[in-house]
Amino acid sequence: MQRVKILLPENFSFSTLLTVRITDINYGGHVGNDSFLSLVHEARQQFLLHYGYTELQFETVALIMADAMIEFKKELVYGDVVKISVAADGFDKLGFDIFYLLEVVHPEKNIIAGKAKTGMLCFDYTTKKLAHIPEKAIAKFTTK
């Protein structure tokens, strides 16, 4: 069986802490794949807001998700505090990738729960067509 392997960037420009809610838990007693992706979605929203954006207001365009990958490493259970580190990378003329490192927060050492990547494309909802990524956004995301 071929497995997904996500190569994360070396540096993350943003992180947030989220607590696993009871509604995130599935019949197996842990965070389901849909809820795992919801945690990633929330982290992406906070990441974009950190830079002054939303998915619908990204300079002169909007963003749509073209793909998503998840590499599970450890179960998440009710009450876990999860640190999600986020970085943008892989810029091309129409979009970029957002990478996520999810870690369960422990006093002695955080434990990796998973990695994720979402491919984001720039989109013009008026014309319903893909659009070029604004250079200003690339500059914001890549400035240290």
Tab-separated table of C-alpha atoms in Angstrom:
chain	number	residue	atom	x	y	z
A	1	MET	CA	0.000	0.000	0.000
A	2	GLN	CA	1.340	3.399	-0.974
A	3	ARG	CA	1.318	5.918	1.890
A	4	VAL	CA	1.181	9.712	1.848
A	5	LYS	CA	4.365	11.401	3.067
A	6	ILE	CA	4.247	15.143	3.607
A	7	LEU	CA	7.548	17.007	3.579
A	8	LEU	CA	7.127	19.994	5.874
A	9	PRO	CA	9.009	23.278	5.504
A	10	GLU	CA	11.748	23.953	8.043
A	11	ASN	CA	10.119	27.066	9.493
A	12	PHE	CA	6.561	27.894	10.476
A	13	SER	CA	5.455	31.525	10.666
A	14	PHE	CA	2.321	30.966	12.772
A	15	SER	CA	0.914	28.617	15.386
A	16	THR	CA	-2.293	28.304	17.346
A	17	LEU	CA	-3.646	26.116	20.131
A	18	LEU	CA	-6.954	24.287	19.702
A	19	THR	CA	-8.683	21.958	22.148
A	20	VAL	CA	-10.355	18.791	20.876
A	21	ARG	CA	-14.104	19.068	21.482
A	22	ILE	CA	-16.515	16.231	22.195
A	23	THR	CA	-18.113	16.877	18.802
A	24	ASP	CA	-14.738	16.093	17.160
A	25	ILE	CA	-14.839	12.512	18.469
A	26	ASN	CA	-16.130	9.665	16.282
A	27	TYR	CA	-17.444	6.163	17.063
A	28	GLY	CA	-13.850	4.939	17.446
A	29	GLY	CA	-13.360	7.237	20.437
A	30	HIS	CA	-10.880	9.542	18.709
A	31	VAL	CA	-10.857	12.494	16.311
A	32	GLY	CA	-12.239	11.340	12.963
A	33	ASN	CA	-10.632	12.227	9.663
A	34	ASP	CA	-13.334	14.811	8.938
A	35	SER	CA	-12.776	16.516	12.292
A	36	PHE	CA	-9.002	16.381	11.818
A	37	LEU	CA	-9.485	18.317	8.584
A	38	SER	CA	-11.792	20.737	10.452
A	39	LEU	CA	-8.968	21.470	12.915
A	40	VAL	CA	-6.714	22.186	9.924
A	41	HIS	CA	-9.406	24.442	8.443
A	42	GLU	CA	-9.652	26.457	11.680
A	43	ALA	CA	-5.858	26.813	11.829
A	44	ARG	CA	-5.843	28.022	8.201
A	45	GLN	CA	-8.489	30.640	8.981
A	46	GLN	CA	-6.468	31.912	11.946
A	47	PHE	CA	-3.283	31.884	9.846
A	48	LEU	CA	-4.919	33.967	7.114
A	49	LEU	CA	-6.383	36.406	9.678
A	50	HIS	CA	-2.909	36.770	11.220
A	51	TYR	CA	-1.799	38.176	7.852
A	52	GLY	CA	-4.922	40.315	7.411
A	53	TYR	CA	-6.719	37.986	4.993
A	54	THR	CA	-9.745	35.728	4.745
A	55	GLU	CA	-10.425	33.100	2.115
A	56	LEU	CA	-12.804	35.514	0.383
A	57	GLN	CA	-10.575	38.590	0.762
A	58	PHE	CA	-7.070	37.701	-0.336
A	59	GLU	CA	-5.826	41.009	-1.746
A	60	THR	CA	-7.832	41.361	-5.003
A	61	VAL	CA	-8.945	37.709	-5.258
A	62	ALA	CA	-10.296	34.870	-3.128
A	63	LEU	CA	-8.949	31.418	-2.274
A	64	ILE	CA	-10.329	27.962	-2.960
A	65	MET	CA	-8.906	24.653	-1.796
A	66	ALA	CA	-7.691	22.476	-4.676
A	67	ASP	CA	-6.531	19.491	-2.632
A	68	ALA	CA	-5.862	18.234	0.872
A	69	MET	CA	-3.489	15.619	2.274
A	70	ILE	CA	-3.312	14.255	5.806
A	71	GLU	CA	-0.622	12.062	7.323
A	72	PHE	CA	-1.880	10.660	10.623
A	73	LYS	CA	0.694	9.879	13.322
A	74	LYS	CA	-1.213	9.644	16.630
A	75	GLU	CA	-4.798	9.546	17.804
A	76	LEU	CA	-6.304	12.738	19.127
A	77	VAL	CA	-8.812	12.312	21.954
A	78	TYR	CA	-11.285	14.498	23.797
A	79	GLY	CA	-9.579	17.320	25.714
A	80	ASP	CA	-6.231	17.141	23.917
A	81	VAL	CA	-4.672	20.548	23.405
A	82	VAL	CA	-3.257	20.608	19.900
A	83	LYS	CA	-0.599	23.042	18.730
A	84	ILE	CA	-0.994	23.597	15.002
A	85	SER	CA	1.949	25.256	13.286
A	86	VAL	CA	1.232	26.723	9.844
A	87	ALA	CA	3.379	27.867	6.913
A	88	ALA	CA	2.797	28.851	3.284
A	89	ASP	CA	5.189	27.555	0.625
A	90	GLY	CA	5.359	26.253	-2.939
A	91	PHE	CA	4.132	29.430	-4.602
A	92	ASP	CA	3.380	29.391	-8.329
A	93	LYS	CA	1.449	31.747	-10.598
A	94	LEU	CA	-2.018	30.613	-9.440
A	95	GLY	CA	-1.589	29.493	-5.848
A	96	PHE	CA	0.447	27.920	-3.101
A	97	ASP	CA	0.483	25.188	-0.485
A	98	ILE	CA	-0.261	25.599	3.194
A	99	PHE	CA	1.477	23.125	5.504
A	100	TYR	CA	0.384	22.124	8.997
A	101	LEU	CA	2.145	20.341	11.840
A	102	LEU	CA	-0.259	19.110	14.538
A	103	GLU	CA	1.233	18.292	17.936
A	104	VAL	CA	-0.423	17.209	21.178
A	105	VAL	CA	0.836	19.573	23.868
A	106	HIS	CA	2.533	17.802	26.792
A	107	PRO	CA	4.532	19.441	29.594
A	108	GLU	CA	7.653	17.374	28.904
A	109	LYS	CA	7.522	17.224	25.093
A	110	ASN	CA	4.933	17.732	22.378
A	111	ILE	CA	3.973	14.609	20.417
A	112	ILE	CA	3.339	14.800	16.663
A	113	ALA	CA	-0.259	13.843	15.912
A	114	GLY	CA	-0.144	14.491	12.191
A	115	LYS	CA	0.874	16.553	9.231
A	116	ALA	CA	-1.318	18.102	6.572
A	117	LYS	CA	-1.112	20.098	3.374
A	118	THR	CA	-3.787	22.041	1.538
A	119	GLY	CA	-3.309	23.313	-1.999
A	120	MET	CA	-4.838	26.763	-2.329
A	121	LEU	CA	-5.701	28.414	-5.635
A	122	CYS	CA	-6.537	32.054	-6.238
A	123	PHE	CA	-10.029	32.483	-7.609
A	124	ASP	CA	-12.176	35.315	-8.933
A	125	TYR	CA	-15.765	34.614	-7.891
A	126	THR	CA	-17.094	37.289	-10.258
A	127	THR	CA	-15.682	35.618	-13.384
A	128	LYS	CA	-15.648	32.109	-11.843
A	129	LYS	CA	-12.062	31.655	-13.039
A	130	LEU	CA	-8.667	31.029	-11.527
A	131	ALA	CA	-6.596	34.150	-10.940
A	132	HIS	CA	-2.940	35.014	-10.492
A	133	ILE	CA	-1.629	35.094	-6.944
A	134	PRO	CA	-1.062	38.670	-5.759
A	135	GLU	CA	2.639	39.446	-5.350
A	136	LYS	CA	1.832	41.383	-2.172
A	137	ALA	CA	0.490	38.181	-0.553
A	138	ILE	CA	3.615	36.242	-1.465
A	139	ALA	CA	5.729	39.009	0.067
A	140	LYS	CA	3.705	38.925	3.311
A	141	PHE	CA	3.977	35.169	3.654
A	142	THR	CA	7.693	35.002	2.873
A	143	THR	CA	8.927	37.963	4.936
A	144	LYS	CA	10.546	36.847	8.170
